[in-house]
Structure formats: C-alpha cells, structure tokens
Coordinates of C-alpha atoms in Angstrom, one line a residue:
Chain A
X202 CA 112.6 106.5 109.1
X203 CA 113.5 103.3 109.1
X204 CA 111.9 100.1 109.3
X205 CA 114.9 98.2 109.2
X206 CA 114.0 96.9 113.3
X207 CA 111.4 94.7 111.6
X208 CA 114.5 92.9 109.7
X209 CA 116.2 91.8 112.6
X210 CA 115.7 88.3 114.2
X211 CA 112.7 88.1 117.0
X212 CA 114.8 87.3 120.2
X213 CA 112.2 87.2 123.2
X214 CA 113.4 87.6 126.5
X215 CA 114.8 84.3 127.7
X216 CA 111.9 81.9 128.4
X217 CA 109.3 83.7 126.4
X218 CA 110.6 82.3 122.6
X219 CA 108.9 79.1 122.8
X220 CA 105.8 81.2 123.9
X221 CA 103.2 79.6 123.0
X222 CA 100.2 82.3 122.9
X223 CA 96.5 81.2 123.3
X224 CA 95.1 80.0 120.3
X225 CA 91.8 81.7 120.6
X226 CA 92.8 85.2 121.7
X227 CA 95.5 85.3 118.5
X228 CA 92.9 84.3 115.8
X229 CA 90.6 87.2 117.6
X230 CA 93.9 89.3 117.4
X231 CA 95.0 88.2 114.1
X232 CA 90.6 88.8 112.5
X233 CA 91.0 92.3 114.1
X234 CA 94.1 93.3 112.4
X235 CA 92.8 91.4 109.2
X236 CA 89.7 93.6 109.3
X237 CA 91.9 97.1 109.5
X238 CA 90.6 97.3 113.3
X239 CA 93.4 99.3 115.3
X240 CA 95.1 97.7 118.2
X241 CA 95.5 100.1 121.0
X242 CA 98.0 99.2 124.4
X243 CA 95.1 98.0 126.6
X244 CA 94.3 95.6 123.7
X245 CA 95.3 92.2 124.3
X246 CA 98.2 91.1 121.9
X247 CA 101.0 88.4 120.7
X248 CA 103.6 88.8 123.1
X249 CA 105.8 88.6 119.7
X250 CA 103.5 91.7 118.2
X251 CA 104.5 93.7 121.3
X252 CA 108.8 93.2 121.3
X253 CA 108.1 93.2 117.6
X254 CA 106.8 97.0 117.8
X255 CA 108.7 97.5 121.3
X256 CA 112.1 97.0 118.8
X257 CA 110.9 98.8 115.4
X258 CA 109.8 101.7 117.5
X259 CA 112.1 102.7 120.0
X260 CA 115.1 102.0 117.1
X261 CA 112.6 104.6 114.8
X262 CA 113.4 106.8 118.0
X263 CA 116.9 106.1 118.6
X264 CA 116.9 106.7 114.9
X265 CA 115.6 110.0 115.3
X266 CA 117.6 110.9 118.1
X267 CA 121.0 110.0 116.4
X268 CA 120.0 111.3 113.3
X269 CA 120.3 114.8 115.2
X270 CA 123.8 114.8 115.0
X271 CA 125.4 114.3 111.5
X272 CA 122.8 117.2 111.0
X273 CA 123.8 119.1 114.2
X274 CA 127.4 118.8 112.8
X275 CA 126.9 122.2 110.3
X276 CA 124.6 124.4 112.8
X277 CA 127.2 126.8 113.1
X278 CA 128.7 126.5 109.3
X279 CA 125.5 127.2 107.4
X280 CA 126.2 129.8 104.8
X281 CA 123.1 132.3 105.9
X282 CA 120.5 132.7 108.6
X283 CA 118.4 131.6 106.5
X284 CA 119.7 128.1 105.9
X285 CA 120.9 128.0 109.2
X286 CA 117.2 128.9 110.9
X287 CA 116.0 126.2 108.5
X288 CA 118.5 123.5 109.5
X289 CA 117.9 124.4 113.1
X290 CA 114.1 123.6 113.0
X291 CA 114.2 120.1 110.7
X292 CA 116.9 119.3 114.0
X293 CA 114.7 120.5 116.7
X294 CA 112.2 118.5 115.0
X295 CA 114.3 115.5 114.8
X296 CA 114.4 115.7 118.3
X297 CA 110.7 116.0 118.3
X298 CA 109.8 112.8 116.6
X299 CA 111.9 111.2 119.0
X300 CA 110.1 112.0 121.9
X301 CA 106.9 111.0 119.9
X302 CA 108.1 107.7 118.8
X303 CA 109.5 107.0 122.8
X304 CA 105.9 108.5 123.9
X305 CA 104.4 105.5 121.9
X306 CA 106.9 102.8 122.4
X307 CA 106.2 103.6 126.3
X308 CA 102.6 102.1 125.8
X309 CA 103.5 98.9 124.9
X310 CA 105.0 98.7 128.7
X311 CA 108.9 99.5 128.4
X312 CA 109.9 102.5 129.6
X313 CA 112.1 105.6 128.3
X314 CA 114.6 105.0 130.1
X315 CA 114.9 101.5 129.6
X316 CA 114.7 102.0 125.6
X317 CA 117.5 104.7 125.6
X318 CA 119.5 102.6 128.1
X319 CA 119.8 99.8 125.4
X320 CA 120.9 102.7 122.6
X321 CA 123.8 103.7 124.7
X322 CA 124.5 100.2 125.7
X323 CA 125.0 99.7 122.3
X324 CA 121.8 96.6 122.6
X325 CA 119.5 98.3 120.3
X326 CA 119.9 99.6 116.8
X327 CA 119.7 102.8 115.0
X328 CA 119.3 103.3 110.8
X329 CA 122.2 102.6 109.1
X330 CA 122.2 105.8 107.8
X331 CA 123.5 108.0 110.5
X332 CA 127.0 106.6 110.6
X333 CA 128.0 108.2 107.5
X334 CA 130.2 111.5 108.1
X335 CA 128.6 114.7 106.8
X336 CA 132.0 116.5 105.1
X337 CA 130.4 119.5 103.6
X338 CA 127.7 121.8 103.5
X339 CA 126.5 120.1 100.5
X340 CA 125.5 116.5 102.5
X341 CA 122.9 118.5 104.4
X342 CA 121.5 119.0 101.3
X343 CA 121.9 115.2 99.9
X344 CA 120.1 114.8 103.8
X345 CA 117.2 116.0 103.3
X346 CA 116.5 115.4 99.4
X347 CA 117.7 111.9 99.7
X348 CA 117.7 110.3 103.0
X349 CA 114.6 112.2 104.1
X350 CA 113.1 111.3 100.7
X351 CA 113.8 107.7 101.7
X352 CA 112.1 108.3 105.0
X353 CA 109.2 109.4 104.1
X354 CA 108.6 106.7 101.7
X355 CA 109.2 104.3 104.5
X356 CA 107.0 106.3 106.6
X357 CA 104.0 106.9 104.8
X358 CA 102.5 103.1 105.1
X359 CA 103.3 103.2 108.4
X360 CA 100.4 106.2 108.7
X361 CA 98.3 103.2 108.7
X362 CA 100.4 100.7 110.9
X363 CA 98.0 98.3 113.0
X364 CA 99.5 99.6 116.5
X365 CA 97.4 103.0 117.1
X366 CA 100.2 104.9 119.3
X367 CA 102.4 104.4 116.3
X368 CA 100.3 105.6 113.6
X369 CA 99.4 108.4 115.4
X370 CA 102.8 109.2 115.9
X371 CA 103.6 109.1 112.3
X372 CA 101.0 110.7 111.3
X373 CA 102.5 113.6 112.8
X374 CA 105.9 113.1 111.9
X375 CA 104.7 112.8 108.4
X376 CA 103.3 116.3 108.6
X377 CA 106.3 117.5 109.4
X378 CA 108.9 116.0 107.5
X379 CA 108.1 117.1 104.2
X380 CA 109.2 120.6 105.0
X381 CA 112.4 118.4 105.3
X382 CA 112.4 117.3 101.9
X383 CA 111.9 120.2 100.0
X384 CA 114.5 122.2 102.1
X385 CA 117.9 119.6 100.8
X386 CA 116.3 119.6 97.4
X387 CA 116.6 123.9 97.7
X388 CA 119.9 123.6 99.2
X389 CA 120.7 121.0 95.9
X390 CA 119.2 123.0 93.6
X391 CA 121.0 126.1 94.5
X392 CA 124.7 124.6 94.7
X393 CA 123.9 123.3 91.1
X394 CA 123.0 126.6 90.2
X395 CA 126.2 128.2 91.6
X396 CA 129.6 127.8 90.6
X397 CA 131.5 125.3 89.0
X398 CA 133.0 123.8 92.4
X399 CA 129.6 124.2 93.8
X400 CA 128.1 122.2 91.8
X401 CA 130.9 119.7 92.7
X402 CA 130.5 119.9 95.6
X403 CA 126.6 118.5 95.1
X404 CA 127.6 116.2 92.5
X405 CA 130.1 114.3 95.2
X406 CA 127.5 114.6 98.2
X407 CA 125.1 112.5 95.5
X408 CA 127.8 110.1 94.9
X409 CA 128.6 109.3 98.6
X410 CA 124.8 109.4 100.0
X411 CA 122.8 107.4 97.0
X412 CA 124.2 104.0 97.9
X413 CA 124.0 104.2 101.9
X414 CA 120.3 105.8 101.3
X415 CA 119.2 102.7 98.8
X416 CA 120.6 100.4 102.1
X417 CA 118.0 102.3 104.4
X418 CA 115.3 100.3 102.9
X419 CA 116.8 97.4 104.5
X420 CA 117.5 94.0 102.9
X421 CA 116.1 92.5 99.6
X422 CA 112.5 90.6 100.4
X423 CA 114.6 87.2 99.5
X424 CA 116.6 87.6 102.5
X425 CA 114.2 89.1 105.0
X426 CA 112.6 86.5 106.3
X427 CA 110.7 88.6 108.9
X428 CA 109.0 90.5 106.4
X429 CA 106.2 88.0 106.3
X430 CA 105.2 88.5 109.6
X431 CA 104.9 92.3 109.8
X432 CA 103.1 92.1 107.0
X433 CA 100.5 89.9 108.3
X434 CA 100.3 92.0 111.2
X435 CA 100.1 94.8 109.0
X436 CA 102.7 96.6 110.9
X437 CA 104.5 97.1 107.8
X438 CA 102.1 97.7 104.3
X439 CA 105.2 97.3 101.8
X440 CA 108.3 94.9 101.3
X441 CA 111.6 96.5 101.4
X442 CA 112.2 96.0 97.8
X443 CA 108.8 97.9 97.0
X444 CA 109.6 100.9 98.6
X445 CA 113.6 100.8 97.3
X446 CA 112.2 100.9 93.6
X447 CA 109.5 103.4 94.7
X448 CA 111.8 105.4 96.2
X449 CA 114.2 105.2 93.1
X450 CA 111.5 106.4 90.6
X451 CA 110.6 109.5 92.5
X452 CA 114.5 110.5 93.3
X453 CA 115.8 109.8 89.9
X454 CA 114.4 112.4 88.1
X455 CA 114.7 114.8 90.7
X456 CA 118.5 114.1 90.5
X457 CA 118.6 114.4 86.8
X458 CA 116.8 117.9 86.8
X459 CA 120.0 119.3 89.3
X460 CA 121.8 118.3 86.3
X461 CA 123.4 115.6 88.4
X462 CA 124.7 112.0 87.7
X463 CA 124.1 108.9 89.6
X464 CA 127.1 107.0 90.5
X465 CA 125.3 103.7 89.0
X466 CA 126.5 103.0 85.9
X467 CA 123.4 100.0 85.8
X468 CA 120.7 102.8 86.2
X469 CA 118.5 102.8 83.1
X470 CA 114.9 103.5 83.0
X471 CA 112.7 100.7 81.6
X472 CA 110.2 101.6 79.0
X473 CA 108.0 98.3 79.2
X474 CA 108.0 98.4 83.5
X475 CA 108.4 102.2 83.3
X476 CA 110.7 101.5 86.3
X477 CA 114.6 102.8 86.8
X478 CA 116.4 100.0 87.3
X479 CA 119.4 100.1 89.1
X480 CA 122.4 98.1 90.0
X481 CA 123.5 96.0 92.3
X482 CA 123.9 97.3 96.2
X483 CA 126.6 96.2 98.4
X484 CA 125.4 94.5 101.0
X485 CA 128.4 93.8 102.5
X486 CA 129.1 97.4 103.4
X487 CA 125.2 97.6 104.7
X488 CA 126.1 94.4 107.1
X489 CA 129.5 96.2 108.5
X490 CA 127.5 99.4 109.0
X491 CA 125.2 97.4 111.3
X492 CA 127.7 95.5 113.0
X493 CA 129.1 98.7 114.1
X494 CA 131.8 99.1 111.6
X495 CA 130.9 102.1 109.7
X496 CA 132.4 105.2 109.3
X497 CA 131.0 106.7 112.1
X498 CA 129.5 104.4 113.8
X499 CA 131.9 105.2 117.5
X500 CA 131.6 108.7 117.7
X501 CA 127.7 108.6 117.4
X502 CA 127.7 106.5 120.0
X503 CA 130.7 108.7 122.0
X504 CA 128.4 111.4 120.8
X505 CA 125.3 110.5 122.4
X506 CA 127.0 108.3 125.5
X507 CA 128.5 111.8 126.4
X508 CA 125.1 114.1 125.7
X509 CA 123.6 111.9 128.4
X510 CA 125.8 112.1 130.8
X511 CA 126.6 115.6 130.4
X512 CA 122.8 116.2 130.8
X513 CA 122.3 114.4 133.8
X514 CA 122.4 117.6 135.8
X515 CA 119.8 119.0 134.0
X516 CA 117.7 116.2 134.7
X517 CA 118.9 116.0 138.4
X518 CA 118.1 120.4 138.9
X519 CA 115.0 119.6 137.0
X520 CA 113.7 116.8 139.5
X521 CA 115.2 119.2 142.7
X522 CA 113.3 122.2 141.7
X523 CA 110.0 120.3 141.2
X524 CA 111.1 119.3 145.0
X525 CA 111.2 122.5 146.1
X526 CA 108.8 124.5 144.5
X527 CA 106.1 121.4 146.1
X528 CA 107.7 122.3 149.7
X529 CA 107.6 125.9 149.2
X530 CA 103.8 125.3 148.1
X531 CA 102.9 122.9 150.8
X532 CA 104.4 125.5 153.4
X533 CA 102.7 128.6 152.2
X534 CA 99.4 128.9 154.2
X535 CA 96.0 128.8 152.1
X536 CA 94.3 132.1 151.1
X537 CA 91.2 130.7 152.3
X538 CA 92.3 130.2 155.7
X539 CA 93.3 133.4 156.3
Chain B
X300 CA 118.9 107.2 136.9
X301 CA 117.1 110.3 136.9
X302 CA 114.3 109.3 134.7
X303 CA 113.0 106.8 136.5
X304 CA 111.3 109.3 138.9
X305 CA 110.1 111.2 135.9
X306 CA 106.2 111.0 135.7
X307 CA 104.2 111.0 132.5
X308 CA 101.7 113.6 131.5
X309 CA 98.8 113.1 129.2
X310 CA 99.5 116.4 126.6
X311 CA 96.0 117.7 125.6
X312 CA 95.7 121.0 122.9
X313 CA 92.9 123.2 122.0
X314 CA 93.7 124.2 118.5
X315 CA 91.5 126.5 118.0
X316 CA 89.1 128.5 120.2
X317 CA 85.5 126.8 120.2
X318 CA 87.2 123.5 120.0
X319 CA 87.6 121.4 122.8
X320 CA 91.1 119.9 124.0
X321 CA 92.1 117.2 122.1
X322 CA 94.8 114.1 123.0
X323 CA 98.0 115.1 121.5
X324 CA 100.6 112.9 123.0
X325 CA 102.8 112.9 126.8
X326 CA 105.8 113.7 128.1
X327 CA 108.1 113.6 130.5
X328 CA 108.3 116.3 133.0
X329 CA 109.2 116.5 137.2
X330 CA 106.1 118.8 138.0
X331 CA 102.7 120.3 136.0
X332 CA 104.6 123.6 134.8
X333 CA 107.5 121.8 133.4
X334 CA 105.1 119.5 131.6
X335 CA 103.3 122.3 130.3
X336 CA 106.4 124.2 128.7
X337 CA 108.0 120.1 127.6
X338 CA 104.5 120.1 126.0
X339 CA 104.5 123.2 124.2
X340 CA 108.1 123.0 122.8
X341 CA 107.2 118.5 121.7
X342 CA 103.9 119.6 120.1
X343 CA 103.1 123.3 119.2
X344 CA 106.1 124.2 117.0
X345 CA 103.8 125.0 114.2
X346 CA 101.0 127.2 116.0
X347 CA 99.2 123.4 116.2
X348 CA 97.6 125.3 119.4
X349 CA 95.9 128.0 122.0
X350 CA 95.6 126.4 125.1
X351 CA 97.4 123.3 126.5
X352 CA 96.2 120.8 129.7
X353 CA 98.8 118.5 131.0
X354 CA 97.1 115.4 132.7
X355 CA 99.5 113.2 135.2
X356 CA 98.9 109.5 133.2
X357 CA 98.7 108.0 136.4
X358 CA 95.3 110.0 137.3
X359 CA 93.6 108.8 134.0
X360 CA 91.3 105.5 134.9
X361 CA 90.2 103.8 131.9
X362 CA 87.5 101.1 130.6
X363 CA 89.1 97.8 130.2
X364 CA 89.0 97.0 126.2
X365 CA 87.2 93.8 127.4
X366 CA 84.4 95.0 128.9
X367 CA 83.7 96.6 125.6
X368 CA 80.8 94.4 124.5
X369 CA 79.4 95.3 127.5
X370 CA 79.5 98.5 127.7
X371 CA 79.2 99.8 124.5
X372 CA 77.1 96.7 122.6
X373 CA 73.8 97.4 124.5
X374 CA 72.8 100.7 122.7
X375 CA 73.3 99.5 119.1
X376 CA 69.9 97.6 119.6
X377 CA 68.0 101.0 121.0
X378 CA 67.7 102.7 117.4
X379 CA 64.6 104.4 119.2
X380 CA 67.3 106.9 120.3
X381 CA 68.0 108.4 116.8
X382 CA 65.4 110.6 115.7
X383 CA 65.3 108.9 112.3
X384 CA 63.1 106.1 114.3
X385 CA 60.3 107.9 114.6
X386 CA 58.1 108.9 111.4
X387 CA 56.6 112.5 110.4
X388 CA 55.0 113.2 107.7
X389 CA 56.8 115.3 104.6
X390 CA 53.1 117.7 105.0
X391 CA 55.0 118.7 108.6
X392 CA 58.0 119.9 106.9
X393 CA 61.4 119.9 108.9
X394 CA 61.4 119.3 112.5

C-alpha cells in the first residue's frame, strides 16, 4: 500500500542536503533508469534515490506491519471459521509483506532494526489508513474491498518500480493480495444480502472508510511537489490523482451492485470522460491523521511499542538457543574421528 | 537490541522438482534451522515450494556491477559460439 512516503519532503541526513552528486555518474544513472534498465543495491546511485526508496519502503513495511492490527482487532469475533481462517491468513500475510518490504529496504544499507526503531520512535510514517478504528465486523469487509482495492491500485505500477529489490517484492505481494480483495467484497456482499440491520451495518462501514481510503492516494498532483521526481526516477509510474480517479471507477460500481450508497453527494458519472467524478476530500482531516491526530493514531503506536517489547524475549531465547545448540555441536566429537 | 546480532540468510526455493533453487528473498534468523523454518513460514504459504536452502548473506561474494563491461562485454563479439554461426546446408536436414 501506500506511496504516500514519496510525498513527504526529502530531508537528507544533516550535511548530505546540499549533496551535490557527480555529474557524470547521475546522467549514467538517470539514461539507465530512462532506458527501463533496473537498478539493483550494488548499482551506483543518487544518494537522494537511495533515502528516497530507504523512506517509501520501510513506511510500505511499517505500513504493513501496522495494518496487522485494526485487522487483528476481530480474530476472535469473526462470525464462522470460515471467515475467521480467512481473516487469519490476509493477517499472517500482512505480516508477510512486511518482512519482504524490510528484506528489500535492507539492501539499500539501513538495517531492520534501524527502520522499525524509527516506527516506534514515532520518526517514520505509516498510511494514513490504519488509524481509523474498526467498530464492527462489517469494516473488515469495507478493509479489504476498499482499502485493499486502493492498495493494489497503488501497488500494481510499482511491479515495475526502477529499484529491483522492490519490484520483486511487490511482485509478490501483488500475487497475494488479491485474494484480499475478493474476500471484503464476499464479506460486503453477504451483509447486503442479509438482514435489514445487516445491511446497515455495510452501508455505515462504506460511509466511514470511502473518505479515509480516497486520502490513501496521498495529496492532489498540485500540491505534491515530489511527485516529479519519483516519476523521473520511475519509482512511481502514476500521479496520485491518476490512481484516485482509477481507483474510483473500478470501486464505484462495485459499491452500487451491494446496493449501497456513497456518502458523496458530488459523485456522478461523466458520460463525455466516462469518469465518476467525485467531490471534494478533506484534506484537513488527511493532514491531522498524519500529524498523529487521528482516531487511532496512539494506540497503534501503544500497540506496536508494546508487541516489541513484549517480544523481546523471544528474540533474546531465540539468539540463546542458537548459542547453545552451536556449543552442544562444537562439543560433540566427530563421527569420523571415532 | 536483540536484532542487531541477527544475521541475514539468502532464502532459496525449489518449486518444483526438476527445477533448480531459485532466489526468493532473506530473513532474519539466529542459526541455519531457524532460518529455514522463518523461511518456510515468509515464503511458502501457498505451496510456492519443495525444498528450501538458506544461504548466510555474508558467505555470498559477488561481481562488482562495475566490472560488468569487463566481464560480461567480451563474449558478445565471439558470435562463433552460437551454433547459428556456422552454415549447413538445408540437403543435411537438422543437426
């Protein structure tokens, strides 16, 4: 998910802003990347293409990792085994393309621990998204139809991202995600088949997740002055604004087939662009969620501050028995000597 | 910080049998066998697999991307090692 890294401002470590790279090795850089070529880590590059991708792909992580929890949140409630064995994986998997993403932000030289020590020091960001409250069983459905959806429209161009590790890594996530999709939509589409409270229930989870998943796309291209950038360096393929309306024309439908409204009384479909077009967004919410004043935006944070320290044993007994079991190894005499 | 003494492994799968192992990702684990099952739960959750080989990073040397030219550049001159080079005539038939 989540691109919206590549919005924030470039701050280098001190010293390193006024950078000024070889002029020589960047045109080479900047014809490669023109040409399609992939960069891979042992690949020279701008030391503003590295934090660039350092930022947008641990945050994808943290993203990931974070997005575990609103999720995680209805584990135990889901109303059959089936649902709940379902809900189970998509978090597991969550969890999954975390560890990718970390895997390929590790090549550009930072390490994991380093990356998740600036999530829980609050230094680094995480989507938007995930600091919105999930009050019923039917958000896990708005989830994965909508902010899922969103995702995977964000992640598809980055299949083809110039920075290898990452493509790779999406590649894979995108493989997996779909199954995410389809399972909200199914949980959607059978609350709007149910009962009259049911469908409620579906019709409010709509209303409270449309807004926040429009905001995932980030900023409109006037005010996002670092699209430009990524774009030349082909680390992103489409602007924010692109992939909002894309997004938009694929979900609309979808949410008119459950029978369900959209709480934007501006949506209309135009018959010369044969787009929807839709209201306007409040950005102002969008800027308090990232500036840590969202709904939920604490006990995510207490959430994962405490999952990390609360783990630390397993990390410690992990690291002792590899200890031992080398000792016990190094004392037990060869079979060939005897 | 526990982590920091966590080494990397190179995760490679074979996903099917005839195939060779193929570069699937890494992960963090203390020792080989906990690599091995870290690697199995981060990248077979969908029978992606058979067999898995867990590679410490550290033991992986690899060419430097600018010696490239020189490594690789010299055989695209020596077309006399495809078999298309050489001419037979269609009377032979296939060889």
């Amino acid at each position: 998910m989540y691109t919206q890294a590549l919005n924030q401002k470039d701050s280098g470590p001190q010293g390193t802003q006024g950078l000024v790279e070889d002029p020589e090795r960047l045109a080479r850089f900047e014809a490669r990347v023109a040409a399609e070529d992939k960069i891979e880590p042992n690949d020279w590059m701008p030391e503003a293409y590295r934090r660039t991708l350092t930022r947008q792909i641990s945050q994808h992580a943290h993203s990931e990792i974070v997005g575990m929890l609103p999720e995680g949140n209805w584990i135990t409630r889901a109303p059959s085994l089936r649902r709940k064995a379902a809900l189970l994986a998509k978090v597991q998997d969550e969890g999954g393309h975390g560890l990718y993403l970390y895997a390929a932000a590790e090549t550009l030289g930072t390490s994991r621990e380093q990356l998740v020590e600036q999530l829980l020091s609050g230094k680094a960001k995480y989507s938007s998204i995930f600091n919105y409250p999930t009050l019923t069983w039917a958000d896990i459905g708005a989830i994965g139809w909508l902010v899922d959806g969103a995702a995977i429209m964000n992640q598809i161009p980055l299949c083809r991202t110039s920075f290898g590790p990452y493509a790779r890594a999406m590649i894979r996530i995108c493989k997996e995600e779909s199954f995410h999709q389809r399972q909200g939509y199914e949980i959607m589409l059978t609350l709007c088949r149910g009962t009259e409270q049911q469908k409620a229930m579906a019709q409010d989870a709509l209303n409270r997740w449309w807004w926040p998943s429009l905001m995932m796309f980030g900023p409109p291209d006037a005010e996002s002055s670092h699209t430009d950038q990524s774009m030349r360096w082909k680390i992103k393929r489409f602007t924010n604004d692109a992939l909002r309306q894309q997004f938009v024309d694929a979900t609309v439908p979808q949410g008119h087939y459950l029978g369900l409204t959209f709480p934007d009384p501006a949506l209309r479909f135009n018959e010369e662009t044969k787009h929807w077009e839709f209201g306007e967004i409040d950005w102002e919410e969008f800027r308090q969620v990232l500036a840590g004043n969202g709904p939920c935006n604490r006990e995510r944070m207490e959430a994962r501050r405490r999952a990390h320290d609360e783990g630390a044993w397993v990390r410690e007994a992990a690291l002792a028995h590899a200890a031992k079991r080398k000792a016990r190894r190094a004392a037990t005499p060869k079979l060939a000597a005897e | 910080m526990p982590e920091a003494h966590m080494p990397i492994w190179e995760v490679f799968i074979r996903a099917r049998s005839g195939l060779a192992h193929r570069h699937a990702g890494s992960v963090h684990a203390p020792d080989a066998e906990m690599a091995l099952q870290a690697a199995r739960d981060t990248y077979t959750r969908r029978g992606e697999g058979l067999s898995i080989w867990v590679v410490p990073s550290s033991a992986i040397t690899a060419s430097d991307p600018q010696d490239k030219d020189s490594l690789f550049e010299p055989t695209a001159d020596k077309i006399y090692r495809h078999p298309t080079f050489y001419e037979v005539p269609d009377e032979v038939g296939h060889m």
